[in-house]
Tab-separated table of C-alpha atoms in Angstrom:
chain	number	residue	atom	x	y	z
N	1	MET	CA	56.806	-33.907	-73.194
N	2	ALA	CA	54.760	-36.953	-72.309
N	3	THR	CA	55.954	-36.722	-68.748
N	4	GLU	CA	54.948	-33.089	-68.487
N	5	ASP	CA	51.493	-33.849	-69.903
N	6	THR	CA	51.054	-36.668	-67.437
N	7	ALA	CA	51.997	-34.377	-64.528
N	8	THR	CA	49.580	-31.734	-65.771
N	9	VAL	CA	46.749	-34.255	-65.954
N	10	GLN	CA	47.519	-35.510	-62.481
N	11	GLY	CA	47.657	-31.967	-61.205
N	12	ASP	CA	44.255	-31.186	-62.691
N	13	THR	CA	42.850	-34.390	-61.307
N	14	ASN	CA	44.113	-33.592	-57.814
N	15	ALA	CA	42.739	-30.071	-58.061
N	16	ASP	CA	39.320	-31.398	-59.056
N	17	ALA	CA	39.410	-33.893	-56.204
N	18	ASN	CA	40.305	-31.191	-53.707
N	19	ALA	CA	37.518	-29.004	-55.057
N	20	GLU	CA	35.047	-31.865	-54.647
N	21	VAL	CA	36.203	-32.460	-51.076
N	22	THR	CA	35.877	-28.754	-50.279
N	23	THR	CA	32.399	-28.696	-51.810
N	24	VAL	CA	31.347	-31.729	-49.782
N	25	GLN	CA	32.706	-30.198	-46.576
N	26	THR	CA	30.917	-26.906	-47.278
N	27	THR	CA	27.663	-28.738	-47.950
N	28	GLU	CA	28.022	-30.706	-44.714
N	29	ALA	CA	28.739	-27.499	-42.756
N	30	GLN	CA	25.657	-25.842	-44.229
N	31	ALA	CA	23.601	-28.889	-43.342
N	32	ASP	CA	24.881	-28.781	-39.761
N	33	THR	CA	24.041	-25.080	-39.518
N	34	SER	CA	20.559	-25.708	-40.895
N	35	ASN	CA	19.992	-28.518	-38.412
N	36	ALA	CA	21.197	-26.336	-35.529
N	37	THR	CA	18.823	-23.549	-36.588
N	38	THR	CA	15.943	-26.004	-36.831
N	39	ASP	CA	16.762	-27.415	-33.402
N	40	THR	CA	16.874	-23.910	-31.924
N	41	GLN	CA	13.550	-23.009	-33.467
N	42	THR	CA	12.070	-26.244	-32.182
N	43	ASP	CA	13.364	-25.522	-28.668
N	44	ASP	CA	11.948	-22.006	-28.792
N	45	SER	CA	8.627	-23.372	-29.958
N	46	LYS	CA	8.607	-25.885	-27.131
N	47	SER	CA	9.476	-23.131	-24.658
N	48	GLU	CA	6.607	-20.974	-25.891
N	49	ASP	CA	4.231	-23.906	-25.747
N	50	SER	CA	5.395	-24.657	-22.222
N	51	THR	CA	4.809	-21.041	-21.157
N	52	VAL	CA	1.329	-21.052	-22.582
N	53	GLU	CA	0.528	-24.327	-20.896
N	54	THR	CA	1.610	-23.050	-17.464
N	55	GLN	CA	-0.647	-20.002	-17.635
N	56	PRO	CA	-4.040	-20.617	-16.037
N	57	VAL	CA	-6.907	-20.259	-18.460
N	58	ASP	CA	-9.702	-19.498	-16.003
N	59	VAL	CA	-8.981	-19.173	-12.285
N	60	ASP	CA	-11.547	-18.330	-9.626
N	61	TYR	CA	-9.569	-15.948	-7.412
N	62	ASP	CA	-10.914	-16.082	-3.860
N	63	PHE	CA	-8.617	-14.339	-1.393
N	64	THR	CA	-8.306	-15.374	2.239
N	65	LEU	CA	-7.862	-12.526	4.741
N	66	PRO	CA	-6.885	-12.658	8.442
N	67	ASP	CA	-9.497	-12.152	11.151
N	68	GLY	CA	-10.358	-8.513	11.625
N	69	PHE	CA	-9.730	-7.522	8.003
N	70	THR	CA	-12.574	-6.641	5.660
N	71	ALA	CA	-11.935	-6.811	1.933
N	72	ASN	CA	-12.393	-3.640	-0.100
N	73	GLU	CA	-14.545	-4.695	-3.050
N	74	GLU	CA	-13.028	-2.194	-5.483
N	75	LEU	CA	-9.415	-3.047	-4.635
N	76	THR	CA	-10.204	-6.761	-4.613
N	77	GLY	CA	-11.665	-6.450	-8.110
N	78	ASP	CA	-8.556	-4.616	-9.303
N	79	LEU	CA	-6.323	-7.330	-7.868
N	80	LYS	CA	-8.355	-10.085	-9.536
N	81	ALA	CA	-8.192	-8.292	-12.895
N	82	LEU	CA	-4.427	-7.773	-12.545
N	83	ALA	CA	-3.892	-11.422	-11.603
N	84	LYS	CA	-5.928	-12.629	-14.573
N	85	GLU	CA	-4.193	-10.240	-16.968
N	86	ASN	CA	-0.772	-11.542	-15.932
N	87	GLY	CA	-1.825	-15.195	-15.833
N	88	LEU	CA	-1.149	-15.655	-12.125
N	89	SER	CA	-2.050	-18.854	-10.377
N	90	LYS	CA	-4.424	-18.741	-7.416
N	91	GLU	CA	-1.488	-19.275	-5.038
N	92	ALA	CA	0.566	-16.446	-6.581
N	93	ALA	CA	-2.390	-14.046	-6.429
N	94	GLN	CA	-2.916	-14.906	-2.758
N	95	LYS	CA	0.690	-13.907	-2.052
N	96	PHE	CA	-0.021	-10.437	-3.433
N	97	ALA	CA	-3.151	-10.232	-1.271
N	98	ASP	CA	-1.086	-11.231	1.770
N	99	LEU	CA	1.432	-8.503	0.955
N	100	GLY	CA	-1.358	-5.922	0.782
N	101	VAL	CA	-2.646	-7.006	4.202
N	102	LYS	CA	0.873	-6.785	5.624
N	103	MET	CA	1.321	-3.242	4.307
N	104	GLN	CA	-2.054	-2.166	5.714
N	105	GLN	CA	-1.238	-3.653	9.114
N	106	GLN	CA	2.109	-1.887	9.146
N	107	GLN	CA	0.439	1.461	8.439
N	108	ALA	CA	-2.129	0.836	11.194
N	109	ASP	CA	0.628	-0.015	13.678
N	110	GLN	CA	2.540	3.138	12.773
N	111	TRP	CA	-0.564	5.298	13.226
N	112	GLN	CA	-1.351	3.691	16.592
N	113	ALA	CA	2.201	4.396	17.693
N	114	GLN	CA	1.679	8.053	16.747
N	115	VAL	CA	-1.606	8.222	18.698
N	116	ASP	CA	0.085	6.686	21.745
N	117	GLN	CA	2.914	9.196	21.466
N	118	TRP	CA	0.419	12.074	21.444
N	119	ALA	CA	-1.025	10.759	24.716
N	120	GLU	CA	2.437	10.736	26.267
N	121	ASP	CA	3.066	14.275	24.994
N	122	VAL	CA	-0.142	15.483	26.670
N	123	LYS	CA	0.882	13.921	29.987
N	124	ALA	CA	4.262	15.628	29.766
N	125	ASP	CA	2.851	19.018	28.710
N	126	LYS	CA	3.848	21.848	31.062
N	127	GLU	CA	0.397	23.433	31.024
N	128	ILE	CA	-1.967	20.481	31.401
N	129	GLY	CA	0.325	17.606	32.351
N	130	GLY	CA	2.084	16.754	35.572
N	131	GLU	CA	0.383	16.370	38.938
N	132	LYS	CA	-2.873	18.028	37.831
N	133	PHE	CA	-3.141	16.017	34.612
N	134	GLU	CA	-6.231	14.032	35.644
N	135	GLN	CA	-7.993	17.170	36.858
N	136	ASN	CA	-7.144	19.119	33.708
N	137	LEU	CA	-8.107	16.212	31.444
N	138	SER	CA	-11.451	15.952	33.243
N	139	LEU	CA	-12.048	19.644	32.582
N	140	ALA	CA	-11.281	19.156	28.880
N	141	LYS	CA	-13.676	16.190	28.718
N	142	GLN	CA	-16.461	18.255	30.292
N	143	ALA	CA	-15.988	20.930	27.639
N	144	LEU	CA	-16.056	18.304	24.913
N	145	ASP	CA	-19.244	16.784	26.310
N	146	LYS	CA	-20.915	20.179	26.527
N	147	PHE	CA	-19.832	21.752	23.241
N	148	GLY	CA	-18.515	18.962	21.078
N	149	GLY	CA	-21.482	16.683	20.681
N	150	GLN	CA	-21.501	12.943	20.135
N	151	ASP	CA	-20.516	13.141	16.468
N	152	LEU	CA	-17.326	15.031	17.282
N	153	LYS	CA	-16.497	12.662	20.140
N	154	ASP	CA	-16.940	9.650	17.850
N	155	LEU	CA	-14.751	11.279	15.207
N	156	LEU	CA	-11.953	12.077	17.650
N	157	GLN	CA	-12.068	8.576	19.068
N	158	SER	CA	-12.161	6.745	15.729
N	159	THR	CA	-9.306	8.742	14.215
N	160	GLY	CA	-7.150	8.984	17.331
N	161	PHE	CA	-7.036	12.789	17.150
N	162	GLY	CA	-8.658	12.906	20.571
N	163	ASN	CA	-5.143	12.306	21.931
N	164	HIS	CA	-3.582	15.162	19.975
N	165	PRO	CA	-2.128	17.812	22.329
N	166	ALA	CA	-3.666	20.673	20.341
N	167	ILE	CA	-7.165	19.170	20.615
N	168	VAL	CA	-6.843	18.424	24.332
N	169	LYS	CA	-5.477	21.900	25.040
N	170	ALA	CA	-8.270	23.546	23.066
N	171	PHE	CA	-11.018	21.844	25.073
N	172	TYR	CA	-9.084	22.359	28.312
N	173	ASN	CA	-8.993	26.094	27.643
N	174	ILE	CA	-12.697	26.071	26.763
N	175	GLY	CA	-13.483	24.180	29.944
N	176	LYS	CA	-11.367	26.543	32.007
N	177	SER	CA	-13.015	29.625	30.530
N	178	VAL	CA	-16.546	28.393	31.260
N	179	SER	CA	-15.887	26.374	34.387
N	180	ASN	CA	-18.628	28.262	36.263
N	181	ASP	CA	-21.192	27.042	33.680
N	182	VAL	CA	-22.895	30.465	33.543
N	183	LEU	CA	-21.711	34.009	32.992
N	184	VAL	CA	-23.269	37.146	34.464
N	185	VAL	CA	-23.486	40.092	32.108
N	186	SER	CA	-24.706	43.628	32.706
N	187	ASN	CA	-27.656	44.973	30.738
N	188	GLY	CA	-28.315	48.573	31.843
N	189	SER	CA	-29.590	48.695	35.392
N	190	SER	CA	-30.581	45.035	35.464
N	191	LYS	CA	-28.620	41.813	35.279
N	192	GLU	CA	-29.402	38.652	33.379
N	193	THR	CA	-27.647	35.345	33.109
N	194	LYS	CA	-26.824	33.619	29.879
N	195	ASP	CA	-25.447	30.191	29.465
N	196	ALA	CA	-21.862	29.953	28.256
N	197	ALA	CA	-22.748	28.589	24.840
N	198	SER	CA	-24.917	31.588	23.918
N	199	VAL	CA	-22.131	33.952	24.984
N	200	MET	CA	-19.432	32.132	23.080
N	201	PHE	CA	-21.558	31.488	19.984
N	202	PRO	CA	-24.119	34.364	19.865
N	203	ASN	CA	-25.219	33.550	16.338
N	204	MET	CA	-26.257	30.017	17.249
N	205	LYS	CA	-29.884	29.603	18.395
């Protein structure tokens, strides 16, 4: 019986020791987890601080544009506000301005290519192109000078629509129809002359 009691005591002692070891290990594991969480939070805090530090507080955005480009005040203001809202540096904001200039230049080049193509289409037109192109174009220009006025000529030149086949044909036909400058009309037994403009636009004084 003494031997059995001794074994029981030893067994209980070993069990208590194992329990203490397990408790210590669990406590150490919890401590490691807590430290890891603290380290992670510290790193996140540092990262946030770093992000805040890299954002410019007050930047004077002054964009540089290539020669020949004029800044649009409204769009420039929008770009400055957007850059400030997103915390962009002056260099980063300039890159966006450069991209805007590049897009505008590309659109201008595409439009000029279209205007040039219209000119080629007019030269190749069966009615007004070919060998008599210069003569026919001169007739269209005379009609434009006589009936178009300076404002219309400036508009056609500034937009490039002066090269459009439909515009050239329209003034060619006008020039051809009034190429004699005056028309003779019958009025009873007598005849009177009226200039072409009054015949074509009778309501205009």
